[in-house]
PDB file of C-alpha atoms and ligand atoms in Angstrom:
ATOM      1  CA  MET A 224     130.353 102.062  85.790  1.00 49.00           C
ATOM      2  CA  GLU A 225     129.374 104.276  87.830  1.00 56.00           C
ATOM      3  CA  THR A 226     125.535 103.599  88.978  1.00 76.00           C
ATOM      4  CA  SER A 227     123.672 106.527  90.783  1.00 94.00           C
ATOM      5  CA  LEU A 228     121.219 105.711  93.659  1.00 97.00           C
ATOM      6  CA  ALA A 229     118.693 106.985  91.976  1.00 97.00           C
ATOM      7  CA  HIS A 230     119.226 104.035  89.293  1.00 97.00           C
ATOM      8  CA  ARG A 231     119.944 101.361  91.609  1.00 98.00           C
ATOM      9  CA  LEU A 232     116.302 102.107  93.320  1.00 98.00           C
ATOM     10  CA  ALA A 233     114.714 102.501  90.183  1.00 98.00           C
ATOM     11  CA  ALA A 234     116.127  98.737  89.320  1.00 98.00           C
ATOM     12  CA  VAL A 235     114.673  97.350  92.437  1.00 98.00           C
ATOM     13  CA  ARG A 236     111.321  98.607  91.862  1.00 98.00           C
ATOM     14  CA  GLU A 237     111.720  97.384  88.241  1.00 98.00           C
ATOM     15  CA  ARG A 238     112.752  93.948  90.202  1.00 98.00           C
ATOM     16  CA  ILE A 239     109.310  94.215  92.728  1.00 98.00           C
ATOM     17  CA  ASN A 240     106.987  95.191  89.546  1.00 98.00           C
ATOM     18  CA  ALA A 241     108.279  92.010  87.180  1.00 98.00           C
ATOM     19  CA  ALA A 242     108.248  89.839  90.756  1.00 98.00           C
ATOM     20  CA  CYS A 243     104.257  90.838  91.060  1.00 98.00           C
ATOM     21  CA  GLN A 244     103.779  90.661  87.639  1.00 98.00           C
ATOM     22  CA  LYS A 245     105.039  86.728  87.178  1.00 98.00           C
ATOM     23  CA  ALA A 246     102.850  86.291  91.283  1.00 97.00           C
ATOM     24  CA  GLY A 247      99.909  87.786  89.192  1.00 98.00           C
ATOM     25  CA  ARG A 248      99.594  90.722  92.252  1.00 98.00           C
ATOM     26  CA  ASP A 249      99.307  94.218  92.418  1.00 98.00           C
ATOM     27  CA  PRO A 250     102.469  96.137  92.698  1.00 97.00           C
ATOM     28  CA  GLY A 251     100.735  98.394  95.116  1.00 97.00           C
ATOM     29  CA  GLU A 252     100.310  95.573  97.420  1.00 97.00           C
ATOM     30  CA  VAL A 253     103.914  95.322  98.195  1.00 98.00           C
ATOM     31  CA  THR A 254     106.318  98.539 100.234  1.00 98.00           C
ATOM     32  CA  LEU A 255     109.657  98.456  99.319  1.00 98.00           C
ATOM     33  CA  LEU A 256     111.305  99.169 102.581  1.00 98.00           C
ATOM     34  CA  ALA A 257     115.006 100.997 101.869  1.00 98.00           C
ATOM     35  CA  VAL A 258     117.291  99.489 104.374  1.00 98.00           C
ATOM     36  CA  SER A 259     119.748 102.368 104.960  1.00 98.00           C
ATOM     37  CA  LYS A 260     121.766 100.982 108.167  1.00 97.00           C
ATOM     38  CA  THR A 261     125.208 101.847 107.913  1.00 97.00           C
ATOM     39  CA  PHE A 262     125.102 104.646 105.208  1.00 97.00           C
ATOM     40  CA  PRO A 263     124.915 108.433 106.313  1.00 97.00           C
ATOM     41  CA  PRO A 264     122.013 110.588 105.925  1.00 98.00           C
ATOM     42  CA  ASP A 265     122.977 111.979 102.765  1.00 98.00           C
ATOM     43  CA  ALA A 266     122.487 108.762 101.016  1.00 98.00           C
ATOM     44  CA  LEU A 267     118.963 108.704 102.737  1.00 98.00           C
ATOM     45  CA  ARG A 268     118.102 112.115 101.414  1.00 98.00           C
ATOM     46  CA  GLU A 269     119.464 110.967  97.970  1.00 97.00           C
ATOM     47  CA  ALA A 270     116.637 108.116  98.315  1.00 98.00           C
ATOM     48  CA  TRP A 271     113.812 110.425  99.516  1.00 97.00           C
ATOM     49  CA  GLN A 272     114.456 112.759  96.504  1.00 97.00           C
ATOM     50  CA  ALA A 273     114.202 110.008  94.120  1.00 97.00           C
ATOM     51  CA  GLY A 274     110.740 109.027  96.118  1.00 97.00           C
ATOM     52  CA  GLN A 275     111.517 106.648  98.558  1.00 98.00           C
ATOM     53  CA  HIS A 276     109.478 107.583 101.563  1.00 97.00           C
ATOM     54  CA  CYS A 277     110.161 104.986 104.188  1.00 98.00           C
ATOM     55  CA  PHE A 278     113.244 103.524 105.392  1.00 98.00           C
ATOM     56  CA  GLY A 279     114.576 100.836 107.713  1.00 98.00           C
ATOM     57  CA  GLU A 280     117.459 101.000 110.437  1.00 98.00           C
ATOM     58  CA  SER A 281     118.974  97.984 112.908  1.00 98.00           C
ATOM     59  CA  TYR A 282     121.072 100.270 115.342  1.00 97.00           C
ATOM     60  CA  VAL A 283     119.286 102.665 117.720  1.00 98.00           C
ATOM     61  CA  GLN A 284     122.088 105.338 118.315  1.00 98.00           C
ATOM     62  CA  GLU A 285     122.924 105.440 114.847  1.00 98.00           C
ATOM     63  CA  ALA A 286     118.948 105.374 113.788  1.00 98.00           C
ATOM     64  CA  LEU A 287     118.554 108.550 116.261  1.00 98.00           C
ATOM     65  CA  ALA A 288     121.689 110.341 114.734  1.00 98.00           C
ATOM     66  CA  LYS A 289     120.075 110.427 111.300  1.00 98.00           C
ATOM     67  CA  GLN A 290     116.502 111.349 112.280  1.00 98.00           C
ATOM     68  CA  ALA A 291     117.801 114.593 114.014  1.00 98.00           C
ATOM     69  CA  VAL A 292     119.536 115.645 111.281  1.00 98.00           C
ATOM     70  CA  LEU A 293     116.793 114.525 108.379  1.00 98.00           C
ATOM     71  CA  ALA A 294     114.256 116.090 110.819  1.00 98.00           C
ATOM     72  CA  ASP A 295     112.753 118.268 107.977  1.00 98.00           C
ATOM     73  CA  LEU A 296     111.722 114.910 105.621  1.00 98.00           C
ATOM     74  CA  PRO A 297     108.678 113.433 106.703  1.00 97.00           C
ATOM     75  CA  ILE A 298     109.987 109.577 106.719  1.00 98.00           C
ATOM     76  CA  GLU A 299     108.573 106.717 107.859  1.00 98.00           C
ATOM     77  CA  TRP A 300     110.955 104.883 109.741  1.00 98.00           C
ATOM     78  CA  HIS A 301     110.824 101.508 110.681  1.00 99.00           C
ATOM     79  CA  PHE A 302     113.004  99.558 113.167  1.00 98.00           C
ATOM     80  CA  ILE A 303     114.088  96.179 111.812  1.00 98.00           C
ATOM     81  CA  GLY A 304     116.885  95.534 114.316  1.00 97.00           C
ATOM     82  CA  PRO A 305     117.222  93.442 117.438  1.00 96.00           C
ATOM     83  CA  LEU A 306     115.830  94.904 120.653  1.00 97.00           C
ATOM     84  CA  GLN A 307     116.902  95.043 124.048  1.00 96.00           C
ATOM     85  CA  SER A 308     114.711  96.414 127.031  1.00 96.00           C
ATOM     86  CA  ASN A 309     116.751  99.178 127.608  1.00 97.00           C
ATOM     87  CA  LYS A 310     116.487 100.645 124.079  1.00 98.00           C
ATOM     88  CA  THR A 311     112.597 100.335 123.670  1.00 98.00           C
ATOM     89  CA  ARG A 312     111.800 103.855 125.010  1.00 98.00           C
ATOM     90  CA  ALA A 313     113.633 105.218 121.860  1.00 98.00           C
ATOM     91  CA  VAL A 314     111.827 102.919 119.180  1.00 98.00           C
ATOM     92  CA  ALA A 315     108.762 103.516 121.120  1.00 98.00           C
ATOM     93  CA  GLU A 316     109.530 107.320 120.758  1.00 98.00           C
ATOM     94  CA  ASN A 317     110.995 107.757 117.173  1.00 98.00           C
ATOM     95  CA  PHE A 318     109.517 104.758 114.923  1.00 98.00           C
ATOM     96  CA  ALA A 319     106.418 104.450 113.075  1.00 98.00           C
ATOM     97  CA  TRP A 320     107.049 100.239 113.000  1.00 99.00           C
ATOM     98  CA  LEU A 321     108.875  97.468 114.835  1.00 98.00           C
ATOM     99  CA  HIS A 322     109.753  94.029 112.678  1.00 98.00           C
ATOM    100  CA  SER A 323     111.493  92.273 114.932  1.00 98.00           C
ATOM    101  CA  LEU A 324     109.373  91.870 118.256  1.00 98.00           C
ATOM    102  CA  ASP A 325     110.529  88.435 119.600  1.00 97.00           C
ATOM    103  CA  ARG A 326     108.993  87.978 123.264  1.00 97.00           C
ATOM    104  CA  ALA A 327     106.423  89.864 126.029  1.00 98.00           C
ATOM    105  CA  LYS A 328     108.784  91.952 128.092  1.00 98.00           C
ATOM    106  CA  ILE A 329     109.780  93.940 124.799  1.00 98.00           C
ATOM    107  CA  ALA A 330     105.756  94.162 123.727  1.00 98.00           C
ATOM    108  CA  ARG A 331     104.955  95.338 127.030  1.00 98.00           C
ATOM    109  CA  ARG A 332     107.307  97.921 127.436  1.00 98.00           C
ATOM    110  CA  LEU A 333     106.800  99.587 124.322  1.00 98.00           C
ATOM    111  CA  SER A 334     103.084  99.456 124.735  1.00 98.00           C
ATOM    112  CA  GLU A 335     103.853 101.652 128.126  1.00 98.00           C
ATOM    113  CA  GLN A 336     106.593 104.004 126.675  1.00 98.00           C
ATOM    114  CA  ARG A 337     104.489 104.281 123.055  1.00 98.00           C
ATOM    115  CA  PRO A 338     103.520 108.459 123.746  1.00 98.00           C
ATOM    116  CA  GLU A 339     100.005 109.368 123.666  1.00 98.00           C
ATOM    117  CA  HIS A 340     100.795 111.637 120.602  1.00 98.00           C
ATOM    118  CA  LEU A 341     101.456 108.969 118.193  1.00 98.00           C
ATOM    119  CA  PRO A 342      99.380 106.314 116.448  1.00 98.00           C
ATOM    120  CA  PRO A 343      99.946 102.789 118.063  1.00 98.00           C
ATOM    121  CA  LEU A 344     103.293 101.756 117.044  1.00 98.00           C
ATOM    122  CA  SER A 345     102.475  99.038 113.929  1.00 98.00           C
ATOM    123  CA  VAL A 346     104.814  95.533 114.971  1.00 98.00           C
ATOM    124  CA  CYS A 347     105.285  92.745 113.090  1.00 98.00           C
ATOM    125  CA  ILE A 348     106.740  89.590 115.110  1.00 98.00           C
ATOM    126  CA  GLU A 349     109.795  88.133 113.856  1.00 98.00           C
ATOM    127  CA  VAL A 350     109.646  84.366 113.576  1.00 98.00           C
ATOM    128  CA  ASN A 351     112.876  82.222 113.813  1.00 97.00           C
ATOM    129  CA  LEU A 352     111.713  79.387 110.813  1.00 95.00           C
ATOM    130  CA  SER A 353     115.278  78.042 110.500  1.00 90.00           C
ATOM    131  CA  GLY A 354     115.948  76.412 113.392  1.00 86.00           C
ATOM    132  CA  GLU A 355     119.402  76.558 115.169  1.00 78.00           C
ATOM    133  CA  ALA A 356     121.251  78.312 112.007  1.00 75.00           C
ATOM    134  CA  THR A 357     119.818  81.709 113.367  1.00 76.00           C
ATOM    135  CA  LYS A 358     119.246  83.066 116.469  1.00 81.00           C
ATOM    136  CA  SER A 359     117.169  85.752 116.421  1.00 89.00           C
ATOM    137  CA  GLY A 360     113.123  85.319 116.467  1.00 96.00           C
ATOM    138  CA  CYS A 361     110.522  83.934 118.343  1.00 96.00           C
ATOM    139  CA  HIS A 362     109.876  80.021 118.142  1.00 96.00           C
ATOM    140  CA  PRO A 363     107.013  79.051 115.617  1.00 96.00           C
ATOM    141  CA  ASP A 364     104.884  77.511 118.674  1.00 96.00           C
ATOM    142  CA  ALA A 365     105.157  80.789 120.708  1.00 97.00           C
ATOM    143  CA  VAL A 366     104.151  83.274 118.235  1.00 98.00           C
ATOM    144  CA  GLU A 367     100.129  82.742 118.785  1.00 98.00           C
ATOM    145  CA  GLU A 368     100.324  84.033 122.381  1.00 98.00           C
ATOM    146  CA  LEU A 369     102.791  86.508 121.712  1.00 98.00           C
ATOM    147  CA  CYS A 370      99.955  87.964 118.942  1.00 98.00           C
ATOM    148  CA  ARG A 371      97.547  87.328 121.737  1.00 98.00           C
ATOM    149  CA  LEU A 372      99.633  89.697 123.663  1.00 98.00           C
ATOM    150  CA  VAL A 373     100.138  92.313 121.225  1.00 98.00           C
ATOM    151  CA  ALA A 374      96.806  92.713 120.482  1.00 98.00           C
ATOM    152  CA  SER A 375      95.289  93.092 123.448  1.00 98.00           C
ATOM    153  CA  LEU A 376      98.072  95.886 124.544  1.00 98.00           C
ATOM    154  CA  PRO A 377      96.418  99.511 123.617  1.00 98.00           C
ATOM    155  CA  ARG A 378      99.387 101.275 122.219  1.00 98.00           C
ATOM    156  CA  LEU A 379     100.408  98.633 120.063  1.00 98.00           C
ATOM    157  CA  ARG A 380      99.068  97.473 116.705  1.00 98.00           C
ATOM    158  CA  LEU A 381      99.456  94.014 116.075  1.00 98.00           C
ATOM    159  CA  ARG A 382     100.352  93.910 111.681  1.00 98.00           C
ATOM    160  CA  GLY A 383     101.816  90.648 110.652  1.00 98.00           C
ATOM    161  CA  LEU A 384     105.391  88.414 110.430  1.00 98.00           C
ATOM    162  CA  MET A 385     108.303  89.058 109.777  1.00 98.00           C
ATOM    163  CA  THR A 386     111.495  86.452 108.955  1.00 98.00           C
ATOM    164  CA  ILE A 387     115.035  86.378 108.159  1.00 96.00           C
ATOM    165  CA  PRO A 388     116.083  83.284 106.616  1.00 95.00           C
ATOM    166  CA  GLU A 389     119.645  81.368 107.506  1.00 93.00           C
ATOM    167  CA  PRO A 390     122.039  82.843 104.829  1.00 90.00           C
ATOM    168  CA  THR A 391     122.152  80.346 101.656  1.00 91.00           C
ATOM    169  CA  PRO A 392     122.148  80.326  98.101  1.00 92.00           C
ATOM    170  CA  ASP A 393     119.561  77.919  98.078  1.00 94.00           C
ATOM    171  CA  MET A 394     116.464  79.677  96.285  1.00 93.00           C
ATOM    172  CA  ALA A 395     114.008  76.702  96.979  1.00 95.00           C
ATOM    173  CA  LEU A 396     114.911  76.759 100.465  1.00 95.00           C
ATOM    174  CA  LEU A 397     115.004  80.477 100.971  1.00 96.00           C
ATOM    175  CA  ARG A 398     111.300  79.742  99.146  1.00 97.00           C
ATOM    176  CA  ARG A 399     109.944  77.003 101.850  1.00 97.00           C
ATOM    177  CA  ARG A 400     111.035  79.248 104.666  1.00 97.00           C
ATOM    178  CA  PHE A 401     109.143  82.478 103.220  1.00 98.00           C
ATOM    179  CA  ALA A 402     105.629  79.950 102.515  1.00 98.00           C
ATOM    180  CA  ALA A 403     105.767  79.003 105.951  1.00 98.00           C
ATOM    181  CA  LEU A 404     105.990  82.309 107.012  1.00 98.00           C
ATOM    182  CA  ARG A 405     103.087  82.546 104.505  1.00 98.00           C
ATOM    183  CA  GLU A 406     101.233  79.729 106.086  1.00 98.00           C
ATOM    184  CA  LEU A 407     101.347  80.811 109.730  1.00 98.00           C
ATOM    185  CA  ARG A 408      99.786  83.986 109.009  1.00 98.00           C
ATOM    186  CA  GLU A 409      97.138  82.002 107.455  1.00 98.00           C
ATOM    187  CA  ARG A 410      96.362  79.929 110.349  1.00 98.00           C
ATOM    188  CA  LEU A 411      96.368  83.051 112.806  1.00 98.00           C
ATOM    189  CA  ASN A 412      94.185  84.664 110.491  1.00 98.00           C
ATOM    190  CA  ALA A 413      91.828  81.647 110.360  1.00 98.00           C
ATOM    191  CA  GLN A 414      91.867  81.585 114.440  1.00 96.00           C
ATOM    192  CA  GLY A 415      90.819  85.127 114.408  1.00 97.00           C
ATOM    193  CA  PHE A 416      93.909  87.570 114.057  1.00 98.00           C
ATOM    194  CA  ALA A 417      93.645  90.016 111.171  1.00 97.00           C
ATOM    195  CA  LEU A 418      97.474  90.285 110.011  1.00 98.00           C
ATOM    196  CA  ASP A 419      98.032  92.379 106.726  1.00 98.00           C
ATOM    197  CA  THR A 420     101.868  91.900 106.649  1.00 98.00           C
ATOM    198  CA  LEU A 421     104.178  89.764 105.642  1.00 98.00           C
ATOM    199  CA  SER A 422     107.630  91.590 105.716  1.00 98.00           C
ATOM    200  CA  MET A 423     110.333  89.160 104.203  1.00 98.00           C
ATOM    201  CA  GLY A 424     112.582  89.080 101.124  1.00 98.00           C
ATOM    202  CA  MET A 425     115.591  91.093 100.811  1.00 98.00           C
ATOM    203  CA  SER A 426     118.426  92.255  98.314  1.00 97.00           C
ATOM    204  CA  ASP A 427     119.123  88.474  96.783  1.00 96.00           C
ATOM    205  CA  ASP A 428     115.978  86.867  97.301  1.00 96.00           C
ATOM    206  CA  LEU A 429     113.016  89.418  97.139  1.00 98.00           C
ATOM    207  CA  GLU A 430     111.496  87.831  93.944  1.00 97.00           C
ATOM    208  CA  ALA A 431     111.226  84.669  95.799  1.00 97.00           C
ATOM    209  CA  ALA A 432     109.345  86.410  98.835  1.00 98.00           C
ATOM    210  CA  ILE A 433     107.100  87.844  96.606  1.00 98.00           C
ATOM    211  CA  LEU A 434     105.920  84.776  94.960  1.00 98.00           C
ATOM    212  CA  GLU A 435     104.957  83.965  98.588  1.00 98.00           C
ATOM    213  CA  GLY A 436     103.027  86.734  99.488  1.00 98.00           C
ATOM    214  CA  ALA A 437     105.484  89.513 100.652  1.00 98.00           C
ATOM    215  CA  THR A 438     104.016  92.508 101.359  1.00 98.00           C
ATOM    216  CA  ILE A 439     106.880  94.676 102.785  1.00 98.00           C
ATOM    217  CA  VAL A 440     110.493  93.767 101.416  1.00 98.00           C
ATOM    218  CA  ARG A 441     113.326  94.657 103.154  1.00 98.00           C
ATOM    219  CA  VAL A 442     116.022  96.112 100.583  1.00 98.00           C
ATOM    220  CA  GLY A 443     119.603  97.303 101.570  1.00 98.00           C
ATOM    221  CA  SER A 444     122.432  96.456  99.550  1.00 98.00           C
ATOM    222  CA  ALA A 445     120.583  96.508  96.283  1.00 98.00           C
ATOM    223  CA  ILE A 446     119.784 100.418  96.545  1.00 98.00           C
ATOM    224  CA  PHE A 447     122.959 101.507  98.745  1.00 98.00           C
ATOM    225  CA  GLY A 448     125.606  99.572  97.849  1.00 95.00           C
ATOM    226  CA  GLN A 449     127.480  96.453  99.806  1.00 93.00           C
ATOM    227  CA  ARG A 450     127.945  97.839 103.450  1.00 91.00           C
ATOM    228  CA  GLU A 451     131.043  97.756 105.207  1.00 83.00           C
ATOM    229  CA  LYS A 452     130.874  95.374 108.020  1.00 71.00           C
ATOM    230  CA  ARG A 453     130.172  96.899 111.034  1.00 58.00           C
ATOM    231  CA  ALA A 454     131.779  96.385 114.594  1.00 49.00           C
ATOM    232  CA  ARG A 455     129.169  96.359 117.429  1.00 45.00           C
TER     233      ARG A 455
HETATM  234  C1  PLP B 565     120.457  94.272 106.461  1.00 54.49           C
HETATM  235  C2  PLP B 565     118.990  93.637 106.922  1.00 54.49           C
HETATM  236  C3  PLP B 565     117.903  93.921 105.764  1.00 54.49           C
HETATM  237  C4  PLP B 565     118.955  94.603 104.006  1.00 54.49           C
HETATM  238  O1  PLP B 565     119.802  93.026 103.946  1.00 54.49           O
HETATM  239  P1  PLP B 565     120.079  93.852 102.350  1.00 54.49           P
HETATM  240  O2  PLP B 565     120.410  92.067 101.717  1.00 54.49           O
HETATM  241  O3  PLP B 565     121.479  94.158 102.206  1.00 54.49           O
HETATM  242  O4  PLP B 565     118.932  93.744 101.243  1.00 54.49           O
HETATM  243  C5  PLP B 565     117.020  93.285 105.390  1.00 54.49           C
HETATM  244  N1  PLP B 565     116.592  93.349 106.656  1.00 54.49           N
HETATM  245  C6  PLP B 565     117.184  93.100 108.122  1.00 54.49           C
HETATM  246  C7  PLP B 565     116.338  92.589 109.441  1.00 54.49           C
HETATM  247  C8  PLP B 565     118.428  93.442 108.015  1.00 54.49           C
HETATM  248  O5  PLP B 565     119.194  93.849 108.898  1.00 54.49           O
END
């Protein structure tokens, strides 16, 4: 059966609406970020024409190439992949959001490099809630200190927390990870931070994430189809 991108996008929006209804939440509280890594500019253009305006990319060079081709569209670009310090300038200059901040050095560079003509870069701190099972993200015990730094940097805007749970079919475990991120945000906000964002949930688990309070879900394959394995 041939299913168009617009139909898949509509189906994802339907899943979000249904999960919000189940959670007693307003669907307007949940932003769908279309994760377009590995897909060509034409696919993003098609999604744009179907009403999708925020796109997430994981690889700097690939993202810059797409941005050049799609410069006629006022897309809101989010960087969601691992970020090395030699690539911070490209993110500071070309993205509205970073979801994967995990250390102080990257934060300082981004603030120094964020151009004055742009609003501050919106930043989420990526939290590693699964210990050894995943490598990326800041240890939960180090999040508060990193929050304090980001909040103090003039060209960054601290928005919230992001997590990528370990791959598992265990929905109860995923739900516990998402709940842990929500509770961490509550603790930080009780200490005076104003985190408005929980970036969690992907194609296979967005319902669980929304039930636990996700405000941004990052959805790739359910919109664009299966990705080819990518050599990095
Ligand atoms: C690829 C990716 C996604 C999207 O994953 P899907 O399972 O395709 O929805 C979400 N978040 C991050 C950080 C990713 O790298």
